[in-house]
Amino acid sequence: MRREGQVKNKKFWNWKNQTSPPDADESAERVLEIYGTIAEESWFEDDVTPQMFRDELFAGKGPVVIWLNSPGGDCIAASQIYSMLMDYPGDVTIKIDGIAASAASVIAMAGTTVLMAPTALMMIHNPMTMAFGDHGDMQRAMEMLDEVKESIINAYEIRTSLSRAKLSHLMDSETWMNANKAIELGFADDVLKDDKRGSSNEAFAFSAKAAQVSLMNKLSKPATKVHKDSPAKAAVINKPEVQADATPADEVGTPIKDLDKRLSLLK
């Protein structure tokens, strides 16, 4: 009983619906939240907690949506979660609604699709550790950190296709990325969108374009020539409302080139 309680206290993830309803089709999404530090206690030499995560992940089928907001944590736990998500047969969509920093950014790399809120951040940096001992111990710690960094670069390289030298430089500089920068560099695919606003914006964009095209079509039509009638014909149709239409051609409307200039000012 005590052992079960200890394992539950190590959980930093929460399933909103771990298994799909029996009558749900294969396209039904399962939702997982990973909020907070990745493993308060390291998964190094811990076989129970990783197995629990794997059992829960593979308890269902179909696409999985993971809401991620974490400052980072244990790189061993992040590595194992990354591998489990990569091994999962269904699509995995990562939605970063706060921050995916350090080890959490490694987990994000396992997503089939990675989406970020417009206000979300991602941060990558060099791995860190604590060590004590003589110069030999310090040297071995530095060598270990070098290998950990290379393993993290492996995950970044697969997703972004950036060079290892470029990724290493970004980690050396402790790079912070907003959603647009992460998309530009290949760490994310798109920005989380508000479906409630999407339709109205598209309709407005279409209407503005249609109005512009319609106006340009009107401007491109040749002007109608107005011919002067003979005195006899003028006497026959000499009505007040018709006289207004008898203006000479060179005085009708505004020249097209002037309208084009005015239209360009509106763009």
Short mmCIF file of N, CA, C and O in Angstrom, two decimals, residues 123-182:
data_model
loop_
_atom_site.label_atom_id
_atom_site.label_comp_id
_atom_site.label_asym_id
_atom_site.label_seq_id
_atom_site.Cartn_x
_atom_site.Cartn_y
_atom_site.Cartn_z
N MET A 123 12.21 26.46 -24.85
CA MET A 123 13.59 26.81 -24.53
C MET A 123 14.46 25.56 -24.58
O MET A 123 14.08 24.50 -24.09
N ILE A 124 15.62 25.70 -25.22
CA ILE A 124 16.58 24.60 -25.27
C ILE A 124 17.91 25.11 -24.73
O ILE A 124 18.29 26.26 -24.96
N HIS A 125 18.62 24.24 -24.02
CA HIS A 125 19.93 24.63 -23.47
C HIS A 125 20.76 23.37 -23.23
O HIS A 125 20.31 22.25 -23.43
N ASN A 126 21.99 23.57 -22.78
CA ASN A 126 22.88 22.45 -22.50
C ASN A 126 22.43 21.73 -21.22
O ASN A 126 21.92 22.36 -20.28
N PRO A 127 22.62 20.43 -21.16
CA PRO A 127 22.27 19.69 -19.94
C PRO A 127 23.18 20.09 -18.78
O PRO A 127 24.31 20.54 -18.98
N MET A 128 22.65 19.92 -17.57
CA MET A 128 23.40 20.30 -16.37
C MET A 128 23.40 19.14 -15.37
O MET A 128 22.53 18.27 -15.41
N THR A 129 24.37 19.15 -14.49
CA THR A 129 24.44 18.14 -13.44
C THR A 129 25.21 18.71 -12.25
O THR A 129 25.76 19.82 -12.31
N MET A 130 25.25 17.95 -11.18
CA MET A 130 26.07 18.29 -10.01
C MET A 130 27.06 17.16 -9.78
O MET A 130 26.70 15.98 -9.92
N ALA A 131 28.29 17.51 -9.46
CA ALA A 131 29.32 16.49 -9.26
C ALA A 131 30.29 16.96 -8.18
O ALA A 131 30.43 18.16 -7.92
N PHE A 132 30.94 16.00 -7.55
CA PHE A 132 31.98 16.32 -6.59
C PHE A 132 33.06 15.25 -6.68
O PHE A 132 32.85 14.14 -7.15
N GLY A 133 34.24 15.60 -6.26
CA GLY A 133 35.36 14.67 -6.34
C GLY A 133 36.60 15.37 -6.85
O GLY A 133 36.69 16.60 -6.88
N ASP A 134 37.56 14.57 -7.30
CA ASP A 134 38.81 15.14 -7.80
C ASP A 134 38.67 15.50 -9.27
O ASP A 134 37.59 15.41 -9.85
N HIS A 135 39.80 15.88 -9.88
CA HIS A 135 39.76 16.33 -11.27
C HIS A 135 39.31 15.22 -12.21
O HIS A 135 38.68 15.47 -13.24
N GLY A 136 39.59 13.96 -11.84
CA GLY A 136 39.13 12.85 -12.67
C GLY A 136 37.62 12.73 -12.66
O GLY A 136 36.99 12.47 -13.70
N ASP A 137 37.03 12.93 -11.49
CA ASP A 137 35.57 12.89 -11.39
C ASP A 137 34.95 14.03 -12.19
O ASP A 137 33.92 13.84 -12.86
N MET A 138 35.58 15.20 -12.12
CA MET A 138 35.06 16.34 -12.88
C MET A 138 35.15 16.09 -14.39
O MET A 138 34.26 16.43 -15.15
N GLN A 139 36.25 15.46 -14.80
CA GLN A 139 36.43 15.18 -16.22
C GLN A 139 35.38 14.19 -16.71
O GLN A 139 34.81 14.36 -17.79
N ARG A 140 35.12 13.17 -15.91
CA ARG A 140 34.11 12.18 -16.30
C ARG A 140 32.72 12.80 -16.33
O ARG A 140 31.90 12.46 -17.20
N ALA A 141 32.44 13.73 -15.43
CA ALA A 141 31.15 14.42 -15.43
C ALA A 141 30.99 15.25 -16.70
O ALA A 141 29.90 15.28 -17.31
N MET A 142 32.06 15.92 -17.12
CA MET A 142 31.99 16.72 -18.34
C MET A 142 31.79 15.84 -19.57
O MET A 142 31.03 16.18 -20.48
N GLU A 143 32.48 14.70 -19.59
CA GLU A 143 32.30 13.78 -20.71
C GLU A 143 30.88 13.23 -20.76
O GLU A 143 30.30 13.05 -21.84
N MET A 144 30.33 12.96 -19.59
CA MET A 144 28.95 12.47 -19.53
C MET A 144 27.99 13.53 -20.07
O MET A 144 27.08 13.22 -20.84
N LEU A 145 28.19 14.79 -19.69
CA LEU A 145 27.33 15.87 -20.16
C LEU A 145 27.43 16.04 -21.67
O LEU A 145 26.44 16.35 -22.35
N ASP A 146 28.63 15.86 -22.21
CA ASP A 146 28.80 15.94 -23.66
C ASP A 146 27.96 14.88 -24.37
O ASP A 146 27.32 15.16 -25.39
N GLU A 147 27.94 13.68 -23.83
CA GLU A 147 27.17 12.60 -24.45
C GLU A 147 25.66 12.83 -24.29
O GLU A 147 24.88 12.53 -25.21
N VAL A 148 25.27 13.35 -23.14
CA VAL A 148 23.85 13.68 -22.95
C VAL A 148 23.42 14.74 -23.96
O VAL A 148 22.35 14.65 -24.56
N LYS A 149 24.28 15.74 -24.15
CA LYS A 149 23.96 16.78 -25.13
C LYS A 149 23.81 16.19 -26.53
O LYS A 149 22.87 16.54 -27.27
N GLU A 150 24.70 15.30 -26.91
CA GLU A 150 24.62 14.69 -28.23
C GLU A 150 23.33 13.88 -28.39
O GLU A 150 22.73 13.86 -29.47
N SER A 151 22.91 13.21 -27.32
CA SER A 151 21.67 12.43 -27.40
C SER A 151 20.46 13.34 -27.57
O SER A 151 19.51 13.01 -28.29
N ILE A 152 20.47 14.50 -26.91
CA ILE A 152 19.38 15.46 -27.06
C ILE A 152 19.37 16.04 -28.47
O ILE A 152 18.31 16.21 -29.09
N ILE A 153 20.55 16.33 -29.00
CA ILE A 153 20.64 16.85 -30.37
C ILE A 153 20.05 15.86 -31.36
O ILE A 153 19.45 16.24 -32.37
N ASN A 154 20.21 14.55 -31.07
CA ASN A 154 19.62 13.53 -31.95
C ASN A 154 18.12 13.77 -32.14
O ASN A 154 17.60 13.70 -33.26
N ALA A 155 17.41 14.03 -31.03
CA ALA A 155 15.97 14.25 -31.11
C ALA A 155 15.64 15.55 -31.84
O ALA A 155 14.72 15.59 -32.67
N TYR A 156 16.39 16.61 -31.56
CA TYR A 156 16.16 17.88 -32.23
C TYR A 156 16.44 17.77 -33.74
O TYR A 156 15.71 18.34 -34.56
N GLU A 157 17.49 17.05 -34.08
CA GLU A 157 17.88 16.93 -35.49
C GLU A 157 16.83 16.18 -36.29
O GLU A 157 16.52 16.56 -37.44
N ILE A 158 16.26 15.12 -35.72
CA ILE A 158 15.24 14.35 -36.43
C ILE A 158 14.04 15.22 -36.78
O ILE A 158 13.50 15.14 -37.89
N ARG A 159 13.64 16.06 -35.85
CA ARG A 159 12.44 16.89 -36.10
C ARG A 159 12.75 18.10 -36.97
O ARG A 159 11.99 18.41 -37.89
N THR A 160 13.83 18.82 -36.70
CA THR A 160 14.06 20.10 -37.36
C THR A 160 14.86 19.99 -38.65
O THR A 160 14.77 20.89 -39.50
N SER A 161 15.67 18.95 -38.78
CA SER A 161 16.60 18.80 -39.92
C SER A 161 17.68 19.89 -39.93
O SER A 161 18.37 20.08 -40.94
N LEU A 162 17.83 20.60 -38.82
CA LEU A 162 18.94 21.55 -38.71
C LEU A 162 20.25 20.79 -38.51
O LEU A 162 20.26 19.65 -38.05
N SER A 163 21.35 21.43 -38.85
CA SER A 163 22.65 20.79 -38.67
C SER A 163 22.96 20.64 -37.19
O SER A 163 22.47 21.41 -36.34
N ARG A 164 23.79 19.66 -36.86
CA ARG A 164 24.16 19.44 -35.46
C ARG A 164 24.94 20.64 -34.92
O ARG A 164 24.81 21.00 -33.74
N ALA A 165 25.74 21.27 -35.77
CA ALA A 165 26.49 22.45 -35.33
C ALA A 165 25.55 23.59 -34.98
O ALA A 165 25.74 24.29 -33.97
N LYS A 166 24.51 23.80 -35.81
CA LYS A 166 23.53 24.85 -35.53
C LYS A 166 22.77 24.56 -34.24
O LYS A 166 22.58 25.46 -33.40
N LEU A 167 22.34 23.31 -34.06
CA LEU A 167 21.62 22.94 -32.84
C LEU A 167 22.50 23.09 -31.60
O LEU A 167 22.04 23.55 -30.55
N SER A 168 23.76 22.69 -31.73
CA SER A 168 24.69 22.83 -30.61
C SER A 168 24.85 24.29 -30.22
O SER A 168 24.88 24.64 -29.03
N HIS A 169 24.93 25.17 -31.21
CA HIS A 169 25.07 26.59 -30.94
C HIS A 169 23.82 27.14 -30.25
O HIS A 169 23.92 27.94 -29.32
N LEU A 170 22.64 26.69 -30.70
CA LEU A 170 21.40 27.14 -30.08
C LEU A 170 21.34 26.71 -28.61
O LEU A 170 20.88 27.46 -27.74
N MET A 171 21.82 25.49 -28.32
CA MET A 171 21.83 25.01 -26.94
C MET A 171 22.86 25.76 -26.11
O MET A 171 22.60 26.10 -24.95
N ASP A 172 24.03 26.03 -26.68
CA ASP A 172 25.06 26.80 -25.96
C ASP A 172 24.54 28.18 -25.56
O ASP A 172 24.91 28.70 -24.50
N SER A 173 23.68 28.75 -26.41
CA SER A 173 23.20 30.12 -26.18
C SER A 173 21.94 30.16 -25.32
O SER A 173 21.40 31.24 -25.08
N GLU A 174 21.47 29.00 -24.87
CA GLU A 174 20.19 28.90 -24.15
C GLU A 174 19.11 29.68 -24.91
O GLU A 174 18.72 30.79 -24.54
N THR A 175 18.63 29.09 -25.97
CA THR A 175 17.73 29.76 -26.90
C THR A 175 16.28 29.67 -26.46
O THR A 175 15.75 28.58 -26.23
N TRP A 176 15.63 30.84 -26.38
CA TRP A 176 14.20 30.93 -26.10
C TRP A 176 13.48 31.23 -27.41
O TRP A 176 13.90 32.09 -28.18
N MET A 177 12.39 30.53 -27.63
CA MET A 177 11.65 30.68 -28.89
C MET A 177 10.17 30.91 -28.62
O MET A 177 9.54 30.15 -27.87
N ASN A 178 9.60 31.94 -29.24
CA ASN A 178 8.15 32.06 -29.25
C ASN A 178 7.61 31.14 -30.34
O ASN A 178 8.38 30.46 -31.04
N ALA A 179 6.32 31.10 -30.50
CA ALA A 179 5.71 30.14 -31.43
C ALA A 179 6.23 30.33 -32.86
O ALA A 179 6.58 29.36 -33.54
N ASN A 180 6.29 31.57 -33.32
CA ASN A 180 6.72 31.83 -34.70
C ASN A 180 8.18 31.43 -34.93
O ASN A 180 8.52 30.88 -35.98
N LYS A 181 9.03 31.72 -33.95
CA LYS A 181 10.45 31.35 -34.08
C LYS A 181 10.60 29.84 -34.06
O LYS A 181 11.40 29.28 -34.84
N ALA A 182 9.86 29.16 -33.20
CA ALA A 182 9.94 27.69 -33.14
C ALA A 182 9.48 27.07 -34.45
O ALA A 182 10.06 26.09 -34.92
#
